[in-house]
């Protein structure tokens, strides 16, 4: 009996010392911010709660169309429990309570139960006594449900989403009000960034208290319609967005951000709106120049350019009650928003997974008398290293086998280059599948006896967006041009791969895109040859063979 009592006391002591916490659930957290199309404004008028019978089969995927119930509602078939929204709801006493709510096929309205106003470090329900509100809920299905569904299907990872968007706001209004570039008019201060930050950090604290483990933290933004045209709009937008991005990374710990490109009202009597073009240019440049900003999708911009009115809500419908014309044509339908969410999820997953990229081994070349290769490394393992004279099929100068090394530090020498004459070489290694991945480069000795080399510009990032592959290059000397071909084409020209030959204007960084179907597919890999020209006075040209495979 005494033994049993001692055992019970011991067990109680162990339970008190080591509480039995629930197993931590691993999630990714996404902040959705922007203006009216991120809010989800399909449903502003009663007629938009009826079926949309227009033909959208050429712009929207069939799985979305099959669940398109009304202009403002898509019944996204997302499994229960795989995506939750952090919401702030107002109870009967006017107090705000935080909670996680499942996103399901019945989810139509997203965001908090009320418009919320940021006041002195807290969020309170909006009322007429305030001159502004900071964030607001949707009027129908926005990009979030379909984003979550696609993301989970591709990764098996659960999501916590935080929505903090507000209609009609230009990019400068998403800066902290203390920033020098925030809107100067006192009446325009709506504390949007402060509300975003407060809600997001509260959500993170809530998740940690409830034993969630957070892995990836990133944002998705759909904003730009409100930015007025100016002679320097593209530059101004670029600079302001960059500041918002920096704040989000530093204050909220974001890993990266995905931009959904935007549009405006389609008007048959006008050409493309110059503002839309300039915002598009700025957003593309943001993705091009930053490793942690990607284009989620450019579908909305392309639909706008093509004049696809069926992607947008109603246009000038007479309202007998108000005796006015209702017009919501600047906003996407819930079907289009769902498609944008689907495309963006694919881009984000591709960015997170990245592509397994096998490219030319990076080499350092140095010597006064001989060409010495050293510090040879590759993203994969190097099985061999071969250098040939002039071309891939030229005379073999070096042929060494290795055992799956990540890099090679030993020196490998070849003949002295001819003075004042370019010597072209082809250096390549084999990847883990036995495929040869190579780089063409030139070496020459100047009058002072110094050896100069021209290597391929560094390919520092590769990711997919839909069926497109984005290649990001950088070069300290500046990049002058790109060309490319697939393995079945013998010469480099723009017709070999559509829209690929490009003069980059001697940028330090540049990127180009290739459709997967335009690349050569072999043994589970996609292959392409790229040729880059740097900005040196003699425009030395280099070629690199690349293979890609999803991890």
Coordinates of C-alpha atoms in Angstrom, one line a residue:
X1 CA 0.0 0.0 0.0
X2 CA 2.8 2.4 1.0
X3 CA 4.6 1.5 -2.3
X4 CA 1.5 2.4 -4.3
X5 CA 1.2 5.7 -2.6
X6 CA 4.8 6.5 -3.2
X7 CA 4.4 5.5 -6.9
X8 CA 1.4 7.8 -7.2
X9 CA 3.2 10.7 -5.6
X10 CA 6.2 10.1 -7.9
X11 CA 3.9 10.1 -11.0
X12 CA 2.3 13.3 -10.0
X13 CA 5.7 14.9 -9.4
X14 CA 6.8 13.8 -12.9
X15 CA 3.6 15.2 -14.5
X16 CA 4.1 18.5 -12.8
X17 CA 7.7 18.7 -13.7
X18 CA 7.2 17.6 -17.3
X19 CA 3.7 18.8 -18.4
X20 CA 2.2 16.8 -21.2
X21 CA 1.9 19.4 -23.9
X22 CA 0.1 18.8 -27.1
X23 CA 2.3 17.9 -30.0
X24 CA 3.5 21.0 -31.8
X25 CA 1.8 21.6 -35.1
X26 CA 4.1 22.9 -37.8
X27 CA 2.6 25.7 -40.0
X28 CA 3.6 28.4 -42.5
X29 CA 2.3 31.9 -41.9
X30 CA 1.2 34.3 -44.7
X31 CA 0.3 37.9 -44.5
X32 CA -2.0 39.1 -47.2
X33 CA -2.0 42.9 -47.7
X34 CA -2.9 45.4 -50.3
X35 CA -5.9 47.4 -51.5
X36 CA -9.4 46.6 -52.8
X37 CA -8.6 43.6 -55.0
X38 CA -6.7 42.0 -52.1
X39 CA -9.6 42.8 -49.8
X40 CA -11.9 41.1 -52.4
X41 CA -14.5 43.6 -53.6
X42 CA -16.7 41.4 -55.7
X43 CA -20.0 41.6 -53.9
X44 CA -20.2 45.4 -53.5
X45 CA -23.6 45.3 -55.1
X46 CA -26.6 42.9 -54.7
X47 CA -26.5 41.8 -58.3
X48 CA -23.0 40.4 -57.8
X49 CA -24.4 37.8 -55.4
X50 CA -26.1 36.1 -58.4
X51 CA -24.5 33.8 -60.9
X52 CA -22.1 35.2 -63.5
X53 CA -23.1 33.5 -66.8
X54 CA -20.4 35.0 -68.9
X55 CA -17.9 32.7 -70.7
X56 CA -14.7 32.6 -68.8
X57 CA -13.4 29.2 -70.0
X58 CA -10.5 30.8 -71.8
X59 CA -9.1 32.6 -68.8
X60 CA -10.1 30.6 -65.7
X61 CA -9.3 26.9 -64.9
X62 CA -12.1 24.4 -65.1
X63 CA -11.8 23.4 -61.4
X64 CA -12.5 26.9 -60.4
X65 CA -15.3 27.5 -62.9
X66 CA -17.1 24.3 -61.6
X67 CA -17.3 25.9 -58.1
X68 CA -18.0 29.4 -59.3
X69 CA -21.4 30.0 -57.5
X70 CA -21.8 33.8 -58.0
X71 CA -19.8 36.8 -59.0
X72 CA -18.6 37.2 -55.4
X73 CA -18.3 33.5 -54.3
X74 CA -16.3 30.5 -55.3
X75 CA -16.8 27.4 -53.2
X76 CA -13.2 26.4 -52.9
X77 CA -13.0 22.7 -52.1
X78 CA -10.3 22.9 -49.4
X79 CA -10.0 20.1 -46.8
X80 CA -11.0 21.1 -43.3
X81 CA -8.1 21.8 -41.0
X82 CA -5.4 22.5 -43.6
X83 CA -5.8 26.3 -43.5
X84 CA -6.9 28.6 -40.7
X85 CA -7.4 32.4 -40.6
X86 CA -6.4 34.4 -37.6
X87 CA -9.4 36.7 -37.0
X88 CA -10.3 39.4 -34.6
X89 CA -14.0 39.3 -33.7
X90 CA -16.0 41.7 -31.7
X91 CA -18.3 40.2 -29.0
X92 CA -21.5 41.6 -27.6
X93 CA -19.6 43.8 -25.1
X94 CA -17.6 45.4 -27.9
X95 CA -14.5 43.6 -26.9
X96 CA -12.1 42.1 -29.6
X97 CA -11.4 38.4 -29.2
X98 CA -8.8 36.6 -31.3
X99 CA -9.4 33.2 -32.7
X100 CA -8.4 30.8 -35.5
X101 CA -11.2 29.9 -38.0
X102 CA -11.0 27.1 -40.5
X103 CA -11.1 28.1 -44.2
X104 CA -13.6 25.7 -45.8
X105 CA -15.7 25.3 -49.0
X106 CA -18.3 27.4 -47.3
X107 CA -15.9 30.3 -46.6
X108 CA -17.1 33.4 -48.5
X109 CA -16.2 36.4 -46.4
X110 CA -12.6 36.7 -45.1
X111 CA -11.0 39.1 -42.7
X112 CA -12.2 40.3 -39.3
X113 CA -15.8 40.7 -38.2
X114 CA -15.5 44.5 -38.4
X115 CA -13.5 47.2 -39.9
X116 CA -10.7 47.9 -37.4
X117 CA -9.0 51.1 -36.4
X118 CA -5.5 51.4 -35.1
X119 CA -5.4 53.6 -32.0
X120 CA -2.3 54.0 -29.8
X121 CA -0.9 50.6 -30.2
X122 CA -4.2 48.6 -30.3
X123 CA -6.9 47.6 -32.8
X124 CA -10.4 48.7 -31.9
X125 CA -13.7 48.2 -33.8
X126 CA -14.3 51.1 -36.3
X127 CA -17.2 53.4 -35.6
X128 CA -18.3 56.8 -36.8
X129 CA -16.4 58.6 -34.0
X130 CA -13.2 57.8 -35.8
X131 CA -12.1 59.6 -39.0
X132 CA -10.5 56.5 -40.5
X133 CA -10.2 52.8 -40.3
X134 CA -7.0 50.8 -41.0
X135 CA -8.1 47.3 -42.3
X136 CA -11.3 45.8 -43.5
X137 CA -13.0 42.4 -44.3
X138 CA -13.8 41.2 -47.8
X139 CA -17.1 41.4 -49.6
X140 CA -16.7 37.9 -51.1
X141 CA -14.2 35.2 -51.9
X142 CA -10.7 36.7 -52.4
X143 CA -7.4 35.1 -53.4
X144 CA -6.8 33.4 -50.0
X145 CA -8.9 30.2 -50.1
X146 CA -7.7 29.0 -53.5
X147 CA -4.1 30.0 -52.6
X148 CA -4.4 27.8 -49.4
X149 CA -5.9 24.9 -51.3
X150 CA -3.2 24.9 -54.0
X151 CA -0.4 25.4 -51.5
X152 CA -1.5 22.5 -49.4
X153 CA -2.0 20.2 -52.5
X154 CA 1.6 21.0 -53.6
X155 CA 3.4 20.9 -50.3
X156 CA 1.2 19.1 -47.7
X157 CA 1.9 22.0 -45.4
X158 CA -0.7 23.7 -43.3
X159 CA -1.2 27.5 -43.4
X160 CA -2.2 30.2 -41.0
X161 CA -3.3 33.3 -42.9
X162 CA -3.5 36.9 -41.7
X163 CA -5.4 39.4 -43.8
X164 CA -4.6 43.1 -43.4
X165 CA -5.8 45.0 -46.4
X166 CA -7.7 48.3 -47.1
X167 CA -9.4 49.6 -50.2
X168 CA -8.2 52.5 -52.3
X169 CA -4.8 53.0 -50.8
X170 CA -1.6 54.0 -52.7
X171 CA 1.7 52.4 -51.8
X172 CA 2.9 55.3 -49.7
X173 CA 0.0 54.8 -47.3
X174 CA 1.4 51.3 -46.4
X175 CA 4.5 53.0 -44.8
X176 CA 4.6 53.7 -41.1
X177 CA 3.2 57.2 -40.5
X178 CA 6.5 58.2 -39.1
X179 CA 8.3 57.5 -42.4
X180 CA 9.3 60.7 -44.3
X181 CA 7.6 59.3 -47.5
X182 CA 4.3 58.7 -45.9
X183 CA 1.4 60.8 -47.1
X184 CA 1.9 64.3 -45.7
X185 CA -1.8 65.2 -45.5
X186 CA -2.8 64.7 -41.8
X187 CA -6.3 63.6 -42.9
X188 CA -4.8 60.7 -44.8
X189 CA -3.2 59.1 -41.8
X190 CA -4.9 55.8 -41.4
X191 CA -2.1 53.8 -39.7
X192 CA -2.4 50.9 -42.1
X193 CA 1.2 49.6 -41.6
X194 CA 0.8 49.9 -37.8
X195 CA -2.4 47.9 -38.0
X196 CA -0.8 45.3 -40.2
X197 CA 2.2 45.0 -37.8
X198 CA 0.0 44.8 -34.7
X199 CA -2.3 42.2 -36.0
X200 CA 0.5 40.1 -37.4
X201 CA 2.6 40.1 -34.3
X202 CA -0.4 39.4 -32.1
X203 CA -1.1 36.4 -34.4
X204 CA 2.5 35.1 -34.0
X205 CA 2.2 35.4 -30.2
X206 CA -1.1 33.6 -30.2
X207 CA 0.3 30.8 -32.3
X208 CA 3.3 30.4 -30.1
X209 CA 1.2 30.3 -27.0
X210 CA -0.9 27.6 -28.5
X211 CA 2.1 25.4 -29.3
X212 CA 2.3 26.0 -33.1
X213 CA 5.8 25.8 -34.7
X214 CA 6.2 28.3 -37.5
X215 CA 8.5 27.4 -40.4
X216 CA 8.1 29.9 -43.3
X217 CA 6.8 33.5 -42.9
X218 CA 6.1 35.5 -46.1
X219 CA 3.6 37.9 -47.6
X220 CA 1.4 38.1 -50.6
X221 CA 0.5 41.6 -51.9
X222 CA -2.0 42.9 -54.4
X223 CA -1.7 46.7 -54.6
X224 CA -1.1 49.4 -57.2
X225 CA -4.4 50.5 -58.6
X226 CA -4.6 53.7 -56.5
X227 CA -1.2 55.0 -57.4
X228 CA -1.6 58.2 -59.4
X229 CA 0.5 58.9 -62.5
X230 CA 3.6 61.1 -62.3
X231 CA 6.6 61.6 -64.4
X232 CA 8.6 59.4 -62.0
X233 CA 5.8 57.0 -60.9
X234 CA 7.8 53.8 -61.7
X235 CA 10.8 55.0 -59.7
X236 CA 8.7 56.3 -56.9
X237 CA 6.7 53.1 -56.6
X238 CA 9.8 51.0 -56.7
X239 CA 11.5 53.0 -53.9
X240 CA 8.4 53.2 -51.7
X241 CA 7.6 49.5 -52.1
X242 CA 11.2 48.7 -51.3
X243 CA 10.8 50.6 -48.0
X244 CA 7.6 48.8 -47.1
X245 CA 9.3 45.5 -47.9
X246 CA 12.2 46.3 -45.6
X247 CA 9.9 47.3 -42.8
X248 CA 8.0 44.0 -43.1
X249 CA 11.3 42.0 -43.1
X250 CA 12.8 43.9 -40.1
X251 CA 9.6 44.3 -38.0
X252 CA 7.8 41.1 -38.8
X253 CA 10.6 38.8 -39.7
X254 CA 9.3 38.0 -43.2
X255 CA 11.4 35.7 -45.3
X256 CA 10.2 37.0 -48.7
X257 CA 7.2 38.5 -50.5
X258 CA 5.2 37.6 -53.6
X259 CA 3.6 40.3 -55.8
X260 CA 0.3 39.8 -57.6
X261 CA 0.5 42.3 -60.5
X262 CA -2.4 44.6 -60.8
X263 CA -4.7 46.3 -63.3
X264 CA -7.4 49.0 -63.6
X265 CA -10.8 49.5 -65.1
X266 CA -11.0 48.4 -68.8
X267 CA -12.3 51.2 -71.0
X268 CA -12.8 50.6 -74.7
X269 CA -12.3 54.3 -75.5
X270 CA -8.8 54.5 -73.9
X271 CA -5.4 53.0 -74.4
X272 CA -3.7 51.1 -71.7
X273 CA -3.5 53.3 -68.6
X274 CA 0.0 54.7 -68.2
X275 CA -0.2 54.2 -64.4
X276 CA -0.8 50.5 -64.8
X277 CA 2.2 50.1 -67.1
X278 CA 4.5 52.1 -64.8
X279 CA 3.4 50.0 -61.7
X280 CA 3.9 46.9 -63.8
X281 CA 7.5 48.0 -64.7
X282 CA 8.3 48.8 -61.1
X283 CA 7.0 45.5 -59.8
X284 CA 8.9 43.5 -62.4
X285 CA 12.0 45.5 -61.5
X286 CA 11.5 44.7 -57.8
X287 CA 11.5 41.0 -58.5
X288 CA 14.4 41.3 -60.8
X289 CA 16.6 43.1 -58.3
X290 CA 15.7 41.4 -55.1
X291 CA 16.3 37.7 -54.2
X292 CA 13.4 37.9 -51.6
X293 CA 10.7 39.4 -53.9
X294 CA 9.0 37.3 -56.6
X295 CA 6.2 37.8 -59.0
X296 CA 3.3 35.6 -57.8
X297 CA 1.5 36.1 -61.1
X298 CA 1.1 38.6 -63.9
X299 CA -2.2 37.2 -65.0
X300 CA -4.3 40.2 -63.9
X301 CA -2.1 42.6 -65.8
X302 CA -2.2 40.4 -68.9
X303 CA -6.0 40.1 -68.7
X304 CA -6.2 43.9 -68.5
X305 CA -3.9 44.3 -71.5
X306 CA -6.0 41.9 -73.5
X307 CA -9.2 43.7 -72.6
X308 CA -10.7 40.6 -71.0
X309 CA -13.8 42.3 -69.4
X310 CA -15.2 39.0 -68.2
X311 CA -12.4 38.8 -65.6
X312 CA -13.9 41.9 -63.9
X313 CA -17.1 42.7 -62.1
X314 CA -20.2 44.4 -63.5
X315 CA -19.9 47.5 -65.6
X316 CA -22.6 50.2 -65.5
X317 CA -25.7 48.3 -64.5
X318 CA -28.7 50.6 -63.8
X319 CA -30.0 50.4 -60.2
X320 CA -33.7 51.3 -60.1
X321 CA -33.6 51.9 -56.3
X322 CA -30.8 54.5 -56.4
X323 CA -31.6 55.6 -60.0
X324 CA -27.9 55.5 -60.7
X325 CA -25.5 53.2 -62.5
X326 CA -23.6 50.7 -60.4
X327 CA -20.1 50.1 -61.7
X328 CA -17.6 47.7 -60.1
X329 CA -15.5 47.0 -63.1
X330 CA -12.2 48.0 -61.6
X331 CA -12.4 44.8 -59.4
X332 CA -11.8 41.2 -60.3
X333 CA -14.6 38.6 -59.9
X334 CA -14.2 35.9 -57.3
X335 CA -13.3 33.5 -60.0
X336 CA -10.4 35.7 -61.2
X337 CA -9.2 36.2 -57.7
X338 CA -9.2 32.5 -57.1
X339 CA -7.2 32.0 -60.3
X340 CA -4.7 34.7 -59.1
X341 CA -4.5 32.8 -55.8
X342 CA -3.9 29.5 -57.5
X343 CA -1.1 30.9 -59.8
X344 CA 0.6 32.7 -56.9
X345 CA 0.6 29.6 -54.7
X346 CA 2.4 27.7 -57.5
X347 CA 5.0 30.5 -57.7
X348 CA 5.5 30.6 -54.0
X349 CA 5.9 26.8 -53.7
X350 CA 8.3 26.8 -56.6
X351 CA 10.3 29.5 -54.9
X352 CA 10.4 27.6 -51.6
X353 CA 11.3 24.3 -53.3
X354 CA 13.5 26.1 -55.7
X355 CA 14.8 24.1 -58.7
X356 CA 17.7 21.7 -58.5
X357 CA 20.0 23.7 -60.8
X358 CA 23.0 22.1 -62.3
X359 CA 25.1 24.8 -64.0
X360 CA 28.7 25.3 -65.0
X361 CA 31.3 24.7 -62.3
X362 CA 32.4 28.1 -60.9
X363 CA 36.1 28.5 -61.3
X364 CA 38.9 30.9 -60.3
X365 CA 41.6 31.3 -62.9
X366 CA 45.0 32.8 -61.9
X367 CA 48.6 32.7 -62.9
X368 CA 51.2 34.8 -64.7
X369 CA 52.6 32.0 -66.8
X370 CA 50.0 29.3 -66.9
X371 CA 46.3 29.2 -66.7
X372 CA 45.6 27.6 -63.3
X373 CA 42.1 26.5 -62.3
X374 CA 41.4 26.3 -58.6
X375 CA 38.5 26.6 -56.2
X376 CA 36.2 24.8 -58.7
X377 CA 32.8 24.3 -57.2
X378 CA 29.3 23.3 -58.3
X379 CA 25.8 23.4 -56.7
X380 CA 25.8 19.6 -57.0
X381 CA 28.6 17.2 -56.8
X382 CA 31.4 17.2 -59.3
X383 CA 32.2 13.8 -60.8
X384 CA 34.7 15.0 -63.4
X385 CA 36.3 18.2 -64.7
X386 CA 37.2 18.6 -68.3
X387 CA 38.7 21.5 -70.2
X388 CA 38.8 21.6 -74.0
X389 CA 40.3 24.0 -76.4
X390 CA 37.9 26.3 -78.2
X391 CA 34.7 24.2 -78.2
X392 CA 32.9 21.4 -76.5
X393 CA 34.4 18.9 -79.0
X394 CA 37.9 20.5 -79.2
X395 CA 41.2 19.2 -78.0
X396 CA 41.2 17.9 -74.4
X397 CA 43.5 19.9 -72.1
X398 CA 42.4 18.6 -68.7
X399 CA 40.5 15.4 -68.0
X400 CA 40.2 14.5 -64.3
X401 CA 37.7 12.3 -62.5
X402 CA 36.6 12.9 -58.9
X403 CA 34.3 11.2 -56.4
X404 CA 31.2 13.4 -56.1
X405 CA 33.1 16.4 -54.6
X406 CA 31.3 19.6 -53.7
X407 CA 34.4 21.6 -54.7
X408 CA 37.9 21.0 -55.9
X409 CA 40.7 23.0 -54.4
X410 CA 43.7 21.5 -56.1
X411 CA 45.3 23.4 -59.0
X412 CA 44.9 22.2 -62.6
X413 CA 47.1 23.9 -65.2
X414 CA 47.0 24.3 -68.9
X415 CA 49.1 25.9 -71.6
X416 CA 50.1 29.6 -71.6
X417 CA 47.6 31.7 -73.6
X418 CA 48.9 33.5 -76.7
X419 CA 49.8 37.1 -75.9
X420 CA 47.2 39.6 -77.0
X421 CA 45.0 36.9 -78.4
X422 CA 41.8 35.5 -77.0
X423 CA 42.0 31.9 -76.1
X424 CA 38.6 30.2 -76.0
X425 CA 38.0 27.2 -73.7
X426 CA 35.1 25.0 -72.7
X427 CA 35.2 23.8 -69.1
X428 CA 32.6 21.4 -67.8
X429 CA 31.8 18.8 -65.2
X430 CA 29.2 16.1 -65.0
X431 CA 26.2 16.2 -62.7
X432 CA 24.9 13.5 -60.5
X433 CA 23.0 12.0 -63.4
X434 CA 26.1 11.8 -65.6
X435 CA 25.0 14.8 -67.8
X436 CA 27.7 17.2 -68.9
X437 CA 27.2 20.8 -67.6
X438 CA 29.6 23.3 -69.1
X439 CA 30.7 26.8 -69.6
X440 CA 32.5 28.6 -72.4
X441 CA 35.0 31.2 -71.4
X442 CA 38.0 33.2 -72.8
X443 CA 41.5 33.8 -71.5
X444 CA 44.1 36.1 -72.8
X445 CA 47.4 37.7 -71.6
X446 CA 47.9 41.4 -72.0
X447 CA 51.1 43.4 -72.8
X448 CA 52.0 43.4 -69.1
X449 CA 51.9 39.6 -69.0
X450 CA 48.7 39.5 -66.8
X451 CA 46.1 36.9 -67.6
X452 CA 42.5 38.2 -67.9
X453 CA 39.5 35.9 -68.0
X454 CA 35.8 36.3 -68.9
X455 CA 33.6 33.8 -67.1
X456 CA 29.8 33.5 -67.5
X457 CA 27.8 36.0 -65.4
X458 CA 26.7 34.3 -62.2
X459 CA 23.4 32.6 -62.2
X460 CA 22.3 33.4 -58.7
X461 CA 18.7 32.3 -58.6
X462 CA 16.3 30.1 -60.6
X463 CA 12.6 29.6 -59.8
X464 CA 9.4 28.7 -61.6
X465 CA 6.2 30.8 -61.9
X466 CA 3.5 28.7 -63.5
X467 CA 5.1 27.1 -66.6
X468 CA 7.8 29.8 -66.8
X469 CA 11.3 29.5 -65.5
X470 CA 13.0 32.7 -64.3
X471 CA 16.8 32.9 -64.6
X472 CA 18.5 35.6 -62.6
X473 CA 22.1 36.7 -63.5
X474 CA 24.5 39.2 -62.1
X475 CA 27.9 40.4 -63.1
X476 CA 30.2 43.0 -61.5
X477 CA 31.1 44.4 -64.9
X478 CA 27.4 44.7 -65.9
X479 CA 25.5 42.4 -68.3
X480 CA 25.0 43.6 -71.9
X481 CA 22.9 40.9 -73.5
X482 CA 21.3 37.4 -73.2
X483 CA 20.6 34.9 -75.8
X484 CA 19.6 31.2 -75.5
X485 CA 18.8 28.1 -77.4
X486 CA 17.6 24.6 -76.6
X487 CA 19.6 21.5 -77.3
X488 CA 18.0 20.8 -80.6
X489 CA 18.8 24.2 -82.1
X490 CA 22.3 24.8 -83.4
X491 CA 22.5 28.6 -83.3
X492 CA 21.6 31.3 -80.8
X493 CA 18.8 33.6 -82.1
X494 CA 15.6 35.1 -80.8
X495 CA 13.5 32.7 -82.8
X496 CA 15.0 29.6 -81.2
X497 CA 13.3 30.5 -77.9
X498 CA 10.6 33.1 -78.0
X499 CA 11.4 36.6 -76.8
X500 CA 14.7 35.4 -75.3
X501 CA 17.4 37.3 -77.1
X502 CA 17.6 40.5 -75.1
X503 CA 19.8 43.6 -74.7
X504 CA 19.8 44.4 -71.0
X505 CA 21.4 47.8 -71.2
X506 CA 24.4 46.8 -69.2
X507 CA 22.5 46.1 -66.0
X508 CA 24.4 44.8 -63.0
X509 CA 21.6 42.3 -62.6
X510 CA 19.1 41.0 -65.1
X511 CA 16.7 38.1 -65.7
X512 CA 14.8 36.4 -68.4
X513 CA 12.1 33.8 -68.6
X514 CA 11.7 30.6 -70.6
X515 CA 8.6 28.5 -70.9
X516 CA 9.2 24.9 -69.9
X517 CA 7.8 23.6 -73.2
X518 CA 10.5 25.6 -75.0
X519 CA 13.3 23.8 -73.1
X520 CA 14.8 20.4 -74.1
X521 CA 13.5 17.6 -71.7
X522 CA 15.8 14.6 -71.3
X523 CA 16.2 11.9 -68.5
X524 CA 14.1 13.9 -66.0
X525 CA 15.9 17.2 -66.6
X526 CA 15.2 20.3 -68.6
X527 CA 18.1 21.7 -70.5
X528 CA 19.0 25.0 -72.0
X529 CA 22.0 26.8 -73.3
X530 CA 22.4 30.5 -72.3
X531 CA 24.8 33.0 -73.8
X532 CA 25.6 36.1 -71.9
X533 CA 27.7 39.1 -73.0
X534 CA 29.3 41.3 -70.4
X535 CA 30.0 45.1 -70.6
X536 CA 33.8 44.9 -71.1
X537 CA 35.1 46.9 -74.0
X538 CA 35.5 43.9 -76.3
X539 CA 32.1 42.4 -75.3
X540 CA 33.5 38.9 -74.6
X541 CA 30.8 36.3 -75.0
X542 CA 30.3 33.3 -72.8
X543 CA 28.0 30.3 -73.0
X544 CA 26.7 28.1 -70.2
X545 CA 24.8 24.9 -70.3
X546 CA 22.2 24.5 -67.6
X547 CA 20.0 21.6 -66.4
X548 CA 17.0 21.9 -64.1
X549 CA 15.0 19.4 -62.1
X550 CA 12.4 20.0 -59.4
X551 CA 13.6 18.9 -55.9

